[in-house]
PDB file of C-alpha atoms in Angstrom:
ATOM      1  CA  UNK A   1       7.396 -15.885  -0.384  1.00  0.00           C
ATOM      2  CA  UNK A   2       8.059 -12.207  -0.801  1.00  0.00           C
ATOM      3  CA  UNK A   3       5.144 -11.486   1.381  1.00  0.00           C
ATOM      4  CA  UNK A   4       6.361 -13.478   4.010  1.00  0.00           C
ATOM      5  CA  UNK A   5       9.867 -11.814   3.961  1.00  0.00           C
ATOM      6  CA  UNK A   6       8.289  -8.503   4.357  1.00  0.00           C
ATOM      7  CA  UNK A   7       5.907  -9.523   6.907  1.00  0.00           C
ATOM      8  CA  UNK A   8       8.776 -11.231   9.228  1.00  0.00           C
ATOM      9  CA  UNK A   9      10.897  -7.922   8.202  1.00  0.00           C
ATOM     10  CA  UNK A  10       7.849  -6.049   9.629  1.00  0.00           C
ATOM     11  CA  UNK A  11       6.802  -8.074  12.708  1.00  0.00           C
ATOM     12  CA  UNK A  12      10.527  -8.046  13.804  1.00  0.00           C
ATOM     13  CA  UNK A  13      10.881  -3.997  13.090  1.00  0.00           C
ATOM     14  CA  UNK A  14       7.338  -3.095  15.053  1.00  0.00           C
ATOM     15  CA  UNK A  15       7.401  -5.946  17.580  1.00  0.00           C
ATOM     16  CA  UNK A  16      10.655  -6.781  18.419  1.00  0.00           C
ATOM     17  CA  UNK A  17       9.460 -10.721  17.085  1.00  0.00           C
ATOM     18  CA  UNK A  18      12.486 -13.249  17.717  1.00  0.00           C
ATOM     19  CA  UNK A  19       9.881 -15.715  15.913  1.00  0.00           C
ATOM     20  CA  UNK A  20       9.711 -13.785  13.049  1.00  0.00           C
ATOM     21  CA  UNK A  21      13.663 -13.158  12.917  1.00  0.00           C
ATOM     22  CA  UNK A  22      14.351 -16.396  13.424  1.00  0.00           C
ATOM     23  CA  UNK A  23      12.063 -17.333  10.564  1.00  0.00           C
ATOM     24  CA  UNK A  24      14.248 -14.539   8.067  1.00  0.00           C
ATOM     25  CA  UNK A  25      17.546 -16.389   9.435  1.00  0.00           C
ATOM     26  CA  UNK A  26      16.393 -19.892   8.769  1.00  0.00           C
ATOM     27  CA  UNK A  27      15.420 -19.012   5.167  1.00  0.00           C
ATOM     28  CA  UNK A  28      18.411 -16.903   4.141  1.00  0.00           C
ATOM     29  CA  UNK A  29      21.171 -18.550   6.089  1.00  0.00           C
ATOM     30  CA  UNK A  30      22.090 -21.340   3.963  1.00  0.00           C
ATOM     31  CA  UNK A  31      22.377 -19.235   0.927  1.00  0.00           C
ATOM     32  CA  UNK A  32      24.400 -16.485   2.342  1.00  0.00           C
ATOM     33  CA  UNK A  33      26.759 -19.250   3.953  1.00  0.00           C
ATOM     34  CA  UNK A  34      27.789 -20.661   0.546  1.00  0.00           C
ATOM     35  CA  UNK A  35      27.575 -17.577  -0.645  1.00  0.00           C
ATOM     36  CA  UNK A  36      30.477 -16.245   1.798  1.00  0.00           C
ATOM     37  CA  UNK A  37      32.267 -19.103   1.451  1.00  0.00           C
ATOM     38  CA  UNK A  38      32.493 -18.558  -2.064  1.00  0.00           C
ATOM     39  CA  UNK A  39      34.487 -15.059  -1.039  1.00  0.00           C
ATOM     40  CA  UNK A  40      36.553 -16.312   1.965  1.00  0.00           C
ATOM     41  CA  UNK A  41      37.129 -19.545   1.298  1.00  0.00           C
ATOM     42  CA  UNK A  42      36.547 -20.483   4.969  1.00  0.00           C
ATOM     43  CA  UNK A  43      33.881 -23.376   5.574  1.00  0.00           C
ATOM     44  CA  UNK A  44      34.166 -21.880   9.750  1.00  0.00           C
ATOM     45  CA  UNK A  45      34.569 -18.379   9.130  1.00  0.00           C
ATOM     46  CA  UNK A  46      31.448 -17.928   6.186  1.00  0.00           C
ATOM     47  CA  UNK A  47      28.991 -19.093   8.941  1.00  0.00           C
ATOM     48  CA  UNK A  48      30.705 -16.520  11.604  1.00  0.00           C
ATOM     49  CA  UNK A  49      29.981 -13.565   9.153  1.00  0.00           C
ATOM     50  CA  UNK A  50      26.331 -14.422   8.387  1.00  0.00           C
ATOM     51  CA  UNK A  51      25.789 -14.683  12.103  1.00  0.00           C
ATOM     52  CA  UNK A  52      27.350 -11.237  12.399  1.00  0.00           C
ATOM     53  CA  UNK A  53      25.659  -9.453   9.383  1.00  0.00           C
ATOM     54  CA  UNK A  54      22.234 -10.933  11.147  1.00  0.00           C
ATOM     55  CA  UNK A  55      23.304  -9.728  14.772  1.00  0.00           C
ATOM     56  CA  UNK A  56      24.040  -6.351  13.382  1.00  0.00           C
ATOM     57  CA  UNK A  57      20.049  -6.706  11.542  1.00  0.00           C
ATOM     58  CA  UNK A  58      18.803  -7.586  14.985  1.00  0.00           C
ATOM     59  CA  UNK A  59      20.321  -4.396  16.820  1.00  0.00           C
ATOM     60  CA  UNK A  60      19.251  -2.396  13.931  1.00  0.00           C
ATOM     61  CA  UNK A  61      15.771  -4.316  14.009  1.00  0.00           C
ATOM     62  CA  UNK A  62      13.703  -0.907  14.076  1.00  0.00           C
ATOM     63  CA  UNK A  63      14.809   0.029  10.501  1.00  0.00           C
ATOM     64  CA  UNK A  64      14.255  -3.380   8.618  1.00  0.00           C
ATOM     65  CA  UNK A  65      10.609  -2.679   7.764  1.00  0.00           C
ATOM     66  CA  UNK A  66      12.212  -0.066   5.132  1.00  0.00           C
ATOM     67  CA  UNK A  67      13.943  -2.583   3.125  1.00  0.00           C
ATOM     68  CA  UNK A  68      12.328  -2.631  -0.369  1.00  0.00           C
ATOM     69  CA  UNK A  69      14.704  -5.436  -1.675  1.00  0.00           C
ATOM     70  CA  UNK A  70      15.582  -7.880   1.151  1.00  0.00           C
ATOM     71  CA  UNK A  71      17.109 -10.675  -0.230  1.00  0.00           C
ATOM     72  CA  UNK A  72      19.375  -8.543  -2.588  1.00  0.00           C
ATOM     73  CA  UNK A  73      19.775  -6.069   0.796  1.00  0.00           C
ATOM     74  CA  UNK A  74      21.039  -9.011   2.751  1.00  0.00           C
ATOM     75  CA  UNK A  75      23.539 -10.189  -0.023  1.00  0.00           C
ATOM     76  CA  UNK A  76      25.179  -6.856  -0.698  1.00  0.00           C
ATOM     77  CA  UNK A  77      25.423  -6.766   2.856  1.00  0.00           C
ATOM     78  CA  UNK A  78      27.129 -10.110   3.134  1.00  0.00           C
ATOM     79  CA  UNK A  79      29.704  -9.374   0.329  1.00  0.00           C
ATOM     80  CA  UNK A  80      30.693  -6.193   1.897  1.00  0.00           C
ATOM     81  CA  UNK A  81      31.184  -7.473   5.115  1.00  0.00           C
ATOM     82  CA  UNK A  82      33.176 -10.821   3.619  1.00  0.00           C
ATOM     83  CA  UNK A  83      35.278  -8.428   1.500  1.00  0.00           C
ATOM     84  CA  UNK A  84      36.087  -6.206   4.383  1.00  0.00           C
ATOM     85  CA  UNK A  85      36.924  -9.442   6.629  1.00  0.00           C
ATOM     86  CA  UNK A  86      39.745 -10.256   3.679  1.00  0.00           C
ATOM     87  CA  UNK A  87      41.105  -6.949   3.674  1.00  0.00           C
ATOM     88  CA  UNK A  88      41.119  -6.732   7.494  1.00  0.00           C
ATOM     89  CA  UNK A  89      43.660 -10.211   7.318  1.00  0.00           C
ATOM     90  CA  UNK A  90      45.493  -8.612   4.225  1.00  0.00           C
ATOM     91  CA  UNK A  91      45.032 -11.150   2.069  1.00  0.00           C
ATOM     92  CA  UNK A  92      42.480 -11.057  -0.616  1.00  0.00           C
ATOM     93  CA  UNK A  93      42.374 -14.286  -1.945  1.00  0.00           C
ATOM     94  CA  UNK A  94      40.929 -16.128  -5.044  1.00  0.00           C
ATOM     95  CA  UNK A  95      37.399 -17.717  -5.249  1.00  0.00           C
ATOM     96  CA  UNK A  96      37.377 -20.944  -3.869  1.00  0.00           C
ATOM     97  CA  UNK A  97      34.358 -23.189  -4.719  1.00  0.00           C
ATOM     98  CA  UNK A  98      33.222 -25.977  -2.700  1.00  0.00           C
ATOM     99  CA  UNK A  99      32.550 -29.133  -4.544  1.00  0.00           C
ATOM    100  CA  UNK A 100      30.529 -30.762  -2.538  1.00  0.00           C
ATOM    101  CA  UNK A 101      28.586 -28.029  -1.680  1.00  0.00           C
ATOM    102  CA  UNK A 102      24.757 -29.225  -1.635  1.00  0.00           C
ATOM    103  CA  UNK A 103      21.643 -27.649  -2.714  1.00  0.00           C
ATOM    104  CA  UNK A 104      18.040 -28.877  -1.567  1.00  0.00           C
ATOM    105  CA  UNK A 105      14.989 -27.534  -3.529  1.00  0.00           C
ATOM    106  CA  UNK A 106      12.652 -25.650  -1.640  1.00  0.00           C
ATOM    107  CA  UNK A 107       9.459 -27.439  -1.141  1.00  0.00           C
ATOM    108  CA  UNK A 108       7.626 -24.059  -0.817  1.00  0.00           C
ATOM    109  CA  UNK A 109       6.541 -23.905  -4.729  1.00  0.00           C
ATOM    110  CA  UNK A 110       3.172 -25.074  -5.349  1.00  0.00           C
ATOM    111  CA  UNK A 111       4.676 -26.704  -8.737  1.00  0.00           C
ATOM    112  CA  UNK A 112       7.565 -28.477  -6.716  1.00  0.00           C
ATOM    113  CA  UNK A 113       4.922 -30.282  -4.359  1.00  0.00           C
ATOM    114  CA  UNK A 114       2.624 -31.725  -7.457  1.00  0.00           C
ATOM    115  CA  UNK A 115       5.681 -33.338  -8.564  1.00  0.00           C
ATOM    116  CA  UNK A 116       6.163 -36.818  -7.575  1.00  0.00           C
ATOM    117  CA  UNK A 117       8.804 -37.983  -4.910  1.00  0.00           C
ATOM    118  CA  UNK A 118      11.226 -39.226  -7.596  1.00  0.00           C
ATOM    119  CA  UNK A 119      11.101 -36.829  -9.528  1.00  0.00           C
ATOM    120  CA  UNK A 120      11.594 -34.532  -7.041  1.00  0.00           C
ATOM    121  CA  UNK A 121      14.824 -36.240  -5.778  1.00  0.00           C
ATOM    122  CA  UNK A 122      16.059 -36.276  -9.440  1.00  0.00           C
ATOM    123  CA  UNK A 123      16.088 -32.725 -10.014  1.00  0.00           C
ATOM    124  CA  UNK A 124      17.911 -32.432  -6.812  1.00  0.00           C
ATOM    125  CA  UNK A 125      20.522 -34.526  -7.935  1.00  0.00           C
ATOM    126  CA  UNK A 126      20.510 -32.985 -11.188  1.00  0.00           C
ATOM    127  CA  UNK A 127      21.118 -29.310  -9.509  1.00  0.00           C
ATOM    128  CA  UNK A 128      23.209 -30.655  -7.397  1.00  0.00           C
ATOM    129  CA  UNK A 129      25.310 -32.012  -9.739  1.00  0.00           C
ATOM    130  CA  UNK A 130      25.536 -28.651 -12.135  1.00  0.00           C
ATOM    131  CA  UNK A 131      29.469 -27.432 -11.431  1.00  0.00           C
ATOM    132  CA  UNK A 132      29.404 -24.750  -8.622  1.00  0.00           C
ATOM    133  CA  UNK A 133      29.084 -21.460  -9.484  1.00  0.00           C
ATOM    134  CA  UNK A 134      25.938 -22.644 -11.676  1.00  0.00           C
ATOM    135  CA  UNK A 135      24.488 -24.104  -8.786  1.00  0.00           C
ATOM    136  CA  UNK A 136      25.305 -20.999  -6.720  1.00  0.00           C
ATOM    137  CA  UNK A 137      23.849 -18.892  -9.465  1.00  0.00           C
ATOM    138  CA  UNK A 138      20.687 -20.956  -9.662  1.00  0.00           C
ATOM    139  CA  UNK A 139      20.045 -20.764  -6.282  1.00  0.00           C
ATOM    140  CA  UNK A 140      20.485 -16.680  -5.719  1.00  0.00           C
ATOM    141  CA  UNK A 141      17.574 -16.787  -8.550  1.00  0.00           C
ATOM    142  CA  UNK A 142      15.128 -19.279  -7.900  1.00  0.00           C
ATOM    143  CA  UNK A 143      15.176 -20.016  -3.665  1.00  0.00           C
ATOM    144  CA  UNK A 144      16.600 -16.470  -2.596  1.00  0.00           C
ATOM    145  CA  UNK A 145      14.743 -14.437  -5.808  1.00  0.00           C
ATOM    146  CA  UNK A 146      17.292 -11.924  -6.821  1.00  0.00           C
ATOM    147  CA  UNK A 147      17.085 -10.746 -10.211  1.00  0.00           C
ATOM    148  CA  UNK A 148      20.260 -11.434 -12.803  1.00  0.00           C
ATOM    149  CA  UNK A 149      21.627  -7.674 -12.391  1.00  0.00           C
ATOM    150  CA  UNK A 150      21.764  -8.297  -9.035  1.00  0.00           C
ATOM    151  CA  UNK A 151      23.188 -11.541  -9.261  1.00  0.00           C
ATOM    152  CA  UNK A 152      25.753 -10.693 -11.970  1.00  0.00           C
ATOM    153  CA  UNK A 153      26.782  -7.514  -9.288  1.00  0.00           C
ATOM    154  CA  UNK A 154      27.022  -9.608  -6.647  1.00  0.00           C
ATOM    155  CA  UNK A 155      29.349 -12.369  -8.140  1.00  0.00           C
ATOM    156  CA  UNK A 156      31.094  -9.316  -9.870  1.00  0.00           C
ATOM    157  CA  UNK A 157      30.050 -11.198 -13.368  1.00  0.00           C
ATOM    158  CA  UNK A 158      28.406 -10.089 -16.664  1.00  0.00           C
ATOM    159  CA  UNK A 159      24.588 -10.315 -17.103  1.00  0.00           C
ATOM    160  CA  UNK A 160      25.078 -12.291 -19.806  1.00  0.00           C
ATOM    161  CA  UNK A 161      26.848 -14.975 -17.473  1.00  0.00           C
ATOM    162  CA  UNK A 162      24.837 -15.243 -15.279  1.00  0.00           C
ATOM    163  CA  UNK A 163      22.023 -15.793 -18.680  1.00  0.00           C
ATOM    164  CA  UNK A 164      24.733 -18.601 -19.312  1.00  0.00           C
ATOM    165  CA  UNK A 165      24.661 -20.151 -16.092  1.00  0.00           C
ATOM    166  CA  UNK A 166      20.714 -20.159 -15.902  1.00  0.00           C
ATOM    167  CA  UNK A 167      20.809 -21.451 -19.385  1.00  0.00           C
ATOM    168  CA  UNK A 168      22.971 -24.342 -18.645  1.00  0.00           C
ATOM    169  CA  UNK A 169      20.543 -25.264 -15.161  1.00  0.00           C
ATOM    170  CA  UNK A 170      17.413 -25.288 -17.295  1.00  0.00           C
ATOM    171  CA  UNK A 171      19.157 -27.334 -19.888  1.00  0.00           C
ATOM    172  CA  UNK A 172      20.162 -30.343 -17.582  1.00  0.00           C
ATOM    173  CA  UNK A 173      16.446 -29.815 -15.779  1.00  0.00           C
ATOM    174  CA  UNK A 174      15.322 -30.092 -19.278  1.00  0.00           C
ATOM    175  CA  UNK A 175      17.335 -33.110 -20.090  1.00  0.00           C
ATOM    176  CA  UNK A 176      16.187 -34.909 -16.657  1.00  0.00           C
ATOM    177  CA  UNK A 177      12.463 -34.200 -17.232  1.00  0.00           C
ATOM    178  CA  UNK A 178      12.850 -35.789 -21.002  1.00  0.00           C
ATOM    179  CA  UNK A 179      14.428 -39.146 -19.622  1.00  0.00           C
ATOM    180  CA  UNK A 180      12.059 -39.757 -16.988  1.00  0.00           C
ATOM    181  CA  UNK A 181       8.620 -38.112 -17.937  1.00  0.00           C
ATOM    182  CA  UNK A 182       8.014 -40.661 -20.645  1.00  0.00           C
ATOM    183  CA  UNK A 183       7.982 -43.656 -17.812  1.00  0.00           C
ATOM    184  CA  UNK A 184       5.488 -41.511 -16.144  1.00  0.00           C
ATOM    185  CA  UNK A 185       3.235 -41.008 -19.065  1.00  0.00           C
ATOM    186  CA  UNK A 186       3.780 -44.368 -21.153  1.00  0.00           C
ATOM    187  CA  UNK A 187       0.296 -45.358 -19.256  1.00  0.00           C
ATOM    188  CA  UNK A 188      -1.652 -42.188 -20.456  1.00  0.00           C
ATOM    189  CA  UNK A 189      -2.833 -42.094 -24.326  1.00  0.00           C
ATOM    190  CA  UNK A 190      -4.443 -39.042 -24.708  1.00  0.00           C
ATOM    191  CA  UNK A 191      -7.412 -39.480 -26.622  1.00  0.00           C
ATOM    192  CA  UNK A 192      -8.062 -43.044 -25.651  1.00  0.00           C
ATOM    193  CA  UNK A 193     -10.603 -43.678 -22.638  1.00  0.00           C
ATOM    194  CA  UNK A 194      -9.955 -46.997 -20.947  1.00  0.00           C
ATOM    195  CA  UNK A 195     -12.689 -48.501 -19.016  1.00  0.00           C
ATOM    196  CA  UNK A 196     -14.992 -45.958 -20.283  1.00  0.00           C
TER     197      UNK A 196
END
């Protein structure tokens, strides 16, 4: 996937490619929205600033191809520009976390798409069910591939929280997998050759 950033990065940098920016929006726009609205606290104004952040990219399109980092780029980006929209209404306020904020897995890992359907569908609910700022932590690592320094800077947390909050995911994936790969397997005997 980190190929692909850096080529659309590229392509929209040499070429001027609405394609390929389009492509960079589509795959970091849901991220960045919760992750604004985890600052602002605004379910209308969190989309507004991502659209901004991305028009400023766009008129600044001939420098992208220099980004080493993109995804952490984008999100320091994003929290600068949410913090500065707070101070700008003089009123910093706390963080308010969504609920009911969803998270879809990515069907762009090879190991995701071996998996069966309901499987699949149960680790969804799974993440989806871990309480917010888990989920939001998960998802910063494993769709958007920041690493837990820059994860822990972003949120303005500890390393070691953000170790908790990974933890805690892998734990309930854990716990899901246990429960339902034994129904999957109960046919399979290793060892044993039926029909053989």
């Amino acid at each position: 996937m980190n190929n692909r950033i850096k080529e659309w990065l590229e392509q929209t940098a040499a070429n001027d490619c609405h394609a390929s920016f389009e492509q960079l929006y589509l795959h970091f726009a849901p991220g960045m929205q919760a992750f604004a609205l985890s600052i602002v606290g605004d379910k209308e104004v969190a989309p507004d600033l991502v659209q901004d952040l991305f028009v400023t990219l766009w008129l600044n399109r001939k420098s992208l191809a220099a980004i080493e980092h993109p995804a952490n780029y984008l999100y320091c980006a994003l929290k600068n520009n949410a913090v500065h929209y707070l101070k700008s209404r003089k009123r910093l306020m706390p963080l308010v976390f969504e609920e009911n904020e969803r998270i879809t897995l990515s069907g762009e890992n090879p190991e995701t798409d071996v998996m069966t359907k309901e499987i699949k569908q149960l680790l969804e609910t799974v993440i989806n069910d871990l309480p917010y700022k888990c989920r939001l932590v998960f998802r910063l690592i494993k769709d958007d591939g920041l690493r837990y320094k820059e994860v822990a800077h972003l949120l303005d947390i500890s390393v070691k929280t953000v170790e908790a909050h990974m933890r805690l995911a892998y734990s309930r994936i854990v716990e899901c997998l246990e429960l339902v790969l034994p129904q999957h397997t109960a046919t399979y005997k290793p060892g044993k050759r039926s029909g053989l």
